XYZ file of C-alpha atoms in Angstrom:
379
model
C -15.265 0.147 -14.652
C -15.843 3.229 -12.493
C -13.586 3.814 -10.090
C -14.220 5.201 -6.782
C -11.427 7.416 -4.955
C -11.315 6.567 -1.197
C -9.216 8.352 1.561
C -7.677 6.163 4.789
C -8.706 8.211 8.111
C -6.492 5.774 10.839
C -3.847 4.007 9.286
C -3.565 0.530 11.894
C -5.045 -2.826 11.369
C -8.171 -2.064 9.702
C -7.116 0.669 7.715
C -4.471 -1.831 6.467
C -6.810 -4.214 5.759
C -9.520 -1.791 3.513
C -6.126 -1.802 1.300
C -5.175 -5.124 1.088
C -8.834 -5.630 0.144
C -8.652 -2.840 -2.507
C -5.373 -4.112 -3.883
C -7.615 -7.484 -4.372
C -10.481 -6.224 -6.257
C -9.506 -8.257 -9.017
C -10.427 -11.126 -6.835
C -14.201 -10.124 -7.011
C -15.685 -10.693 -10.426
C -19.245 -9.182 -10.545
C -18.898 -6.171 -9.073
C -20.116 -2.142 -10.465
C -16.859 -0.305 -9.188
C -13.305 -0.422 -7.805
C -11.737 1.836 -5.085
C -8.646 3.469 -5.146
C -6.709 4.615 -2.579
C -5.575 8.143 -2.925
C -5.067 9.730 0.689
C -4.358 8.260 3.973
C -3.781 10.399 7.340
C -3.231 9.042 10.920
C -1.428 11.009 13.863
C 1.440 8.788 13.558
C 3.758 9.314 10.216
C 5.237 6.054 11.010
C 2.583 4.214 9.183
C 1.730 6.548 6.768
C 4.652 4.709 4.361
C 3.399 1.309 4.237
C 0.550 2.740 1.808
C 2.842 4.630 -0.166
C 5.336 1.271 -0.498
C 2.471 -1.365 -1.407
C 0.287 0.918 -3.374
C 2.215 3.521 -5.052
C 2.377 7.585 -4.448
C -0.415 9.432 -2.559
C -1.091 12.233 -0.511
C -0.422 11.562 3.030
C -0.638 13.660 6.229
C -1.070 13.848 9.632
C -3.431 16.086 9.698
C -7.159 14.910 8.594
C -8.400 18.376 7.705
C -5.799 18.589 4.789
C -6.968 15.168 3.623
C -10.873 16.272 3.318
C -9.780 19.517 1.769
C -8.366 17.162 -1.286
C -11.245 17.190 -3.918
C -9.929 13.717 -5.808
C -11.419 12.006 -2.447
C -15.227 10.585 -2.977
C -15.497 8.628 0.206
C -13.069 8.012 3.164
C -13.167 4.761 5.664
C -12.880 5.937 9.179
C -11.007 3.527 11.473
C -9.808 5.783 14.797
C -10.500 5.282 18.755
C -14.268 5.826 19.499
C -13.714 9.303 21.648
C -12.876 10.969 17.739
C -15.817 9.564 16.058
C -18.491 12.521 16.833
C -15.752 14.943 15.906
C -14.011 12.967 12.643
C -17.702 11.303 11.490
C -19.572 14.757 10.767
C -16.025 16.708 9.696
C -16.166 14.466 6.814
C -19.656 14.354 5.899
C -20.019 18.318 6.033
C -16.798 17.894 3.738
C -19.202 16.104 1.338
C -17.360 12.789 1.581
C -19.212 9.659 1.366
C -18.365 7.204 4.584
C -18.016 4.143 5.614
C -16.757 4.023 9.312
C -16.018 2.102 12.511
C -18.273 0.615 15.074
C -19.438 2.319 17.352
C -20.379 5.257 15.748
C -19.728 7.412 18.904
C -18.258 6.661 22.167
C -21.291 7.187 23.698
C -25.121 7.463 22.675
C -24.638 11.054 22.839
C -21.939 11.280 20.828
C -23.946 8.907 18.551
C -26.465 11.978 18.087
C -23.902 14.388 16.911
C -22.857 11.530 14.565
C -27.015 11.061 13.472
C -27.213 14.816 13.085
C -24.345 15.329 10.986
C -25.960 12.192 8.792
C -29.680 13.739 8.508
C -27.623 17.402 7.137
C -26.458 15.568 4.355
C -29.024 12.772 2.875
C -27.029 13.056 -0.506
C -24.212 11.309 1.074
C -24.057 7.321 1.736
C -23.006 6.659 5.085
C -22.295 2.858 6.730
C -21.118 1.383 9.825
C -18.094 -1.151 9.427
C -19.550 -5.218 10.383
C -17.604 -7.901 8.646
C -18.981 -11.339 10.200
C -22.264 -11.326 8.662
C -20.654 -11.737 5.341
C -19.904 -15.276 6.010
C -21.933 -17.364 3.721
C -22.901 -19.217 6.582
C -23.787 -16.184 8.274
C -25.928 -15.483 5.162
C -27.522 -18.889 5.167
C -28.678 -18.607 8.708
C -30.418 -15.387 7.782
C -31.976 -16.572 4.548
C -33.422 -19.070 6.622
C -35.039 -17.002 9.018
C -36.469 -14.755 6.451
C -38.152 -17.409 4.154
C -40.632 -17.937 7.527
C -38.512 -21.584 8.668
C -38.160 -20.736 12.070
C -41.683 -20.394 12.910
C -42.646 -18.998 16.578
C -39.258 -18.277 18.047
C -37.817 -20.022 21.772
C -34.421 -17.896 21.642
C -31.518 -16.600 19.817
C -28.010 -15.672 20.478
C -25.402 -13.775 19.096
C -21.543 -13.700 20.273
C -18.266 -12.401 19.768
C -15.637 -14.011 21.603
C -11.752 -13.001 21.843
C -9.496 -14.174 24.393
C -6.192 -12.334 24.150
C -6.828 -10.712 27.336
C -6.685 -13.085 29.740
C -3.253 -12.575 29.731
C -2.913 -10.135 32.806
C 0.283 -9.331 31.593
C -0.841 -8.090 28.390
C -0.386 -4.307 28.002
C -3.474 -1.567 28.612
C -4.586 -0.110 24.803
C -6.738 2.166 24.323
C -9.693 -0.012 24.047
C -9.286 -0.970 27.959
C -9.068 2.986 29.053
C -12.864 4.359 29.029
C -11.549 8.084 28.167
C -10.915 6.861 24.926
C -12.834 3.635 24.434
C -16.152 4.726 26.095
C -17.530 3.627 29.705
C -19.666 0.772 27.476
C -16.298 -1.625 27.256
C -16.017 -4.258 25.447
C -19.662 -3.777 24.724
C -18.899 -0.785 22.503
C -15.938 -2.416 20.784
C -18.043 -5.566 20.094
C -21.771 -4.912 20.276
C -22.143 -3.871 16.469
C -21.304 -7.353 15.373
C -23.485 -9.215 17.475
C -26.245 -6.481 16.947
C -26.301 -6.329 13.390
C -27.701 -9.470 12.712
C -30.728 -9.320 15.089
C -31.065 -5.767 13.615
C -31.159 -5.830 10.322
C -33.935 -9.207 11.051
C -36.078 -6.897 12.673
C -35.688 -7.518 16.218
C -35.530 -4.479 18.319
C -35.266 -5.705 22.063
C -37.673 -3.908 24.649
C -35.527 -4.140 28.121
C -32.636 -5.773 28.758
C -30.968 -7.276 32.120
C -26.946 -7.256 31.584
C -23.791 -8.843 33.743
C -20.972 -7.206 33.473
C -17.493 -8.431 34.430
C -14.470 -6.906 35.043
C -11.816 -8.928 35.935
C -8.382 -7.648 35.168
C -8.505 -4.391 37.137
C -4.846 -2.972 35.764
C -2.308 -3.864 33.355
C 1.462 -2.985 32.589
C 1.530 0.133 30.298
C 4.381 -0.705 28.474
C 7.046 1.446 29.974
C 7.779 -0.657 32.882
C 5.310 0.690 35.376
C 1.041 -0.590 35.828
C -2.208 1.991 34.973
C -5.513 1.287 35.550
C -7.769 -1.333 33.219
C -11.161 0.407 33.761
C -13.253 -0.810 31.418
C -15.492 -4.018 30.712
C -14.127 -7.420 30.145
C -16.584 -9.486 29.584
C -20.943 -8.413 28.996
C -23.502 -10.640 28.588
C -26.704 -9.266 27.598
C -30.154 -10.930 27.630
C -32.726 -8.990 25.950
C -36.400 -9.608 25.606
C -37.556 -8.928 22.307
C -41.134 -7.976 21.174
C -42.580 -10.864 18.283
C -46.462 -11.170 16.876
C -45.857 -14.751 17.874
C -44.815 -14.247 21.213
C -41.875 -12.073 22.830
C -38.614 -14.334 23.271
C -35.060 -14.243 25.053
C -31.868 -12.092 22.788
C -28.592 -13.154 24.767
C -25.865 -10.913 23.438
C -22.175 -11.968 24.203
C -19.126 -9.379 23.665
C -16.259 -11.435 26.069
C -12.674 -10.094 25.600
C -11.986 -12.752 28.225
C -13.284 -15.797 26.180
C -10.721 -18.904 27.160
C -9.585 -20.755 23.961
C -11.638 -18.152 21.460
C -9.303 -16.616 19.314
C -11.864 -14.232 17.217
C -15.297 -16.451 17.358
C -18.152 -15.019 16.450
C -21.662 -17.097 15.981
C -25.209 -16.438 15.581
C -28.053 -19.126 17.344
C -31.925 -19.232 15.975
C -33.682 -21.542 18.147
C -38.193 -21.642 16.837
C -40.806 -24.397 17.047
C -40.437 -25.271 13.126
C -36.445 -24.938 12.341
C -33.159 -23.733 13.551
C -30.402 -22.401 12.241
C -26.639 -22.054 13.597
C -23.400 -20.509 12.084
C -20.153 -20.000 13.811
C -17.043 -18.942 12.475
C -15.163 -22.063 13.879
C -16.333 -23.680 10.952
C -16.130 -21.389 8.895
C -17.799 -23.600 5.694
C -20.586 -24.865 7.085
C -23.822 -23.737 8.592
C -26.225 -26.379 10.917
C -30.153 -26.106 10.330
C -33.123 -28.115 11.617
C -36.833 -28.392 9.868
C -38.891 -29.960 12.337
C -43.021 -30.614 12.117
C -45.228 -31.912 15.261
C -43.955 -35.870 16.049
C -41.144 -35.590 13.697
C -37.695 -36.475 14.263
C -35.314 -33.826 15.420
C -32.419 -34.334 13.504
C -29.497 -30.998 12.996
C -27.909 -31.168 9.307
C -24.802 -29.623 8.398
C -24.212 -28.485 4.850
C -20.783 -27.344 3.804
C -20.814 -24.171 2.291
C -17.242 -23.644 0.336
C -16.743 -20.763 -1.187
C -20.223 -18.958 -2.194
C -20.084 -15.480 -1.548
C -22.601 -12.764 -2.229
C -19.774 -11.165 -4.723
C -18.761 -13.725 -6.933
C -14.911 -14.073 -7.028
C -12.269 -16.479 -8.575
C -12.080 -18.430 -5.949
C -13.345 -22.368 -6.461
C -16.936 -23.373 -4.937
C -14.960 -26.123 -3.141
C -12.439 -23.866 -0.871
C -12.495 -21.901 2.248
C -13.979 -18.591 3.009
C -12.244 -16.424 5.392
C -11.847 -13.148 7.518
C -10.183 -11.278 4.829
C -13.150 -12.615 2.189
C -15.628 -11.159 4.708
C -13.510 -7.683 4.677
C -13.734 -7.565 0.907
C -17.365 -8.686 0.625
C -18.044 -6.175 3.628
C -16.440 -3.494 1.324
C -17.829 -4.616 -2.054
C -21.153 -4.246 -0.553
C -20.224 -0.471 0.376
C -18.879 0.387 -2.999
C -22.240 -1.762 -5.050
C -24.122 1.168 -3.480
C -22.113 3.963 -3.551
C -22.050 2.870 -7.422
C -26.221 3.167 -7.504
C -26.819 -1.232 -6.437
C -28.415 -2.862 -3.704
C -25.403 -4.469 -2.526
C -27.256 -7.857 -3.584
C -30.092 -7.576 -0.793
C -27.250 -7.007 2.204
C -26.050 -3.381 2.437
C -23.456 -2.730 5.602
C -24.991 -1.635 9.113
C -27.067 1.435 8.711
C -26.243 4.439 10.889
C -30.098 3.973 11.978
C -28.945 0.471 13.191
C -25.514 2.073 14.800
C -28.535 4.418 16.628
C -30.281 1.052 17.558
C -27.562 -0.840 18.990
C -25.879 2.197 21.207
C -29.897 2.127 22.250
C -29.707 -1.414 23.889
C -25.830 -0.690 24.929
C -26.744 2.306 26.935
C -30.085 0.309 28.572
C -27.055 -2.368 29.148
C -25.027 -0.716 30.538
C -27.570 0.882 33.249
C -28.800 -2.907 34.065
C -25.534 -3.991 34.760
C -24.370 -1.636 36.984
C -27.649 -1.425 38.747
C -28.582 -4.995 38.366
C -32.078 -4.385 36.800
C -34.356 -4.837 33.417
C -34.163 -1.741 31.787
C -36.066 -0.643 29.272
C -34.847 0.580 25.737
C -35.054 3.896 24.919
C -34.928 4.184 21.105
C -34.498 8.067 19.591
């Protein structure tokens, strides 16, 4: 099997989980290629070891120039705060490294066009925005669904992603709640990728958008005994009108870090005159869907899903799919292409939908703060 040699850019939580995925890859049994770890950097050399430990010798540094400058590297994941993307994103495509990085490709929409620059220099390279959720089967199911024409003329849909660690007041500032670092788009730009890409990749490009913002936890301890400023977005909700030949209808976005009793929820909601469709990760092995026809009953039906991936794997139909299946499917779908597939009909987010969603962010962020329908300017 040919193996693909990635390097780690970021070593945290994500980074850690491309490699537990990687170490899995037996797991997944129809698949073209395999990555191997063979460089990780991050500006911390505390984490740099756990690699080493759980997945044998490899170059490490703290410096990510010495890490592109290693030629045994054919694609690097990408997993730092969103004020490094636009310089880290086109470092290592001019390197000629094939990536697959965070959301939200860019702090900012401008920094998203140094990103899209770097991208259009070097067409020979395979380039992908990280999204997990839509790798849910039932995820899948609700977009099979809408693409074999059940819907019919649409009423609305929603998308949400739904944490709600930060209630907590007491819980300390990260960089994600500083907009320096995380971007003045908030919890929008940590979140908005995953309830974009759905609506995206289905075609639906919203035309204006109205947006309430919320901010409600206006500082936080900083860990050293002493309180800094919180000064970015809690909560968003967006509601998007959306251009359709049968009529335009409603997009309501959700990206709450203030969510009471959601741990890490995310759902998609197809409401049309002929079927719906629902997923949420709650229930993680089922999907709800509705075919209705003029003085018919209206009747929801759940199906229970198991374990049906769109990589096959080991696992039993019967059992549960989870967040660390989506990861590996997420990344299986990344390394079917890189190895010349189609990633079975679902590639990851496209860096022209990264361009898309920072479109309706930006238009977002504009209504909320000045409590009117803004249009979306697309590049």
């Amino acid at each position: 099997m040919r193996e693909i040699r990635f390097g780690i850019i970021g070593c945290g939580l994500m980074g850690r989980e491309f490699a537990s995925a990687a170490a899995r890859w037996l797991h997944l049994t129809d698949v073209k290629a395999k990555p191997r770890i063979v460089a990780v950097c991050d500006t911390n050399p505390a984490l740099l070891g756990w690699y080493a430990d759980h997945l044998g010798p490899m170059q490490q540094t703290t410096d990510y120039r010495e890490l592109l400058a290693n030629p045994d590297i054919d694609a690097v994941y990408c997993a730092v705060p969103h004020v490094l993307h636009a310089e880290l994103y086109p470092a290592i495509l001019a390197a000629g490294k094939h990536l697959l990085g965070e959301k939200p490709f860019g702090m900012d929409a401008a920094q998203n066009a140094t990103i899209m620059a770097a991208i259009a220099a070097r067409p020979d390279l395979l380039v992908r925005c990280s999204s997990e959720m839509p790798f849910y089967p039932g995820a899948q199911k609700v977009v099979d669904f809408v693409t074999s024409g059940a819907i019919g003329p649409i009423l609305e849909v929603e998308a949400c992603f739904l944490h709600s660690s930060d209630i907590n007041p007491q819980k300390p500032l990260n960089w994600k709640r500083m907009a320096r670092v995380n971007g003045e788009y908030g919890c929008m730009g940590d979140l908005g990728m995953h309830v974009l890409h759905v609506p995206l990749r289905l075609g639906w490009r919203p035309e204006s958008v109205t947006a309430s913002l919320v901010k409600r936890v206006p500082t936080r301890p900083d860990g050293k005994g002493g309180t800094v400023p919180c000064d970015t977005w809690d909560n968003a909700t967006i509601t998007a009108t959306v251009p359709h030949a049968d009529g335009a209808f409603p997009l309501v976005l959700k990206t709450w870090r203030i969510a009471p009793g959601e741990a890490n929820t995310w759902s998609i909601r197809v409401l049309g005159m002929n079927g719906s469709a629902f997923f949420t990760t709650k229930s993680p092995r089922q999907w709800s869907y509705m075919h209705y026809t003029a003085g018919g009953p209206q009747a929801w039906a759940t199906e229970d899903l198991g374990y049906t991936p769109l990589f096959p794997a080991i696992t039993g139909g019967i059992f549960e799919f989870g967040f660390t299946d989506a990861i590996q499917q997420m990344w299986a779908a990344f390394v079917d292409e890189l190895a010349g597939g189609d990633a079975k009909g679902f590639p990851c987010a496209t860096p022209a939908e990264a361009a898309a969603h920072h479109a309706v962010l930006t238009a977002a962020l504009q209504a909320g703060k000045s409590g009117q329908s803004v249009k979306v300017a697309y590049a």
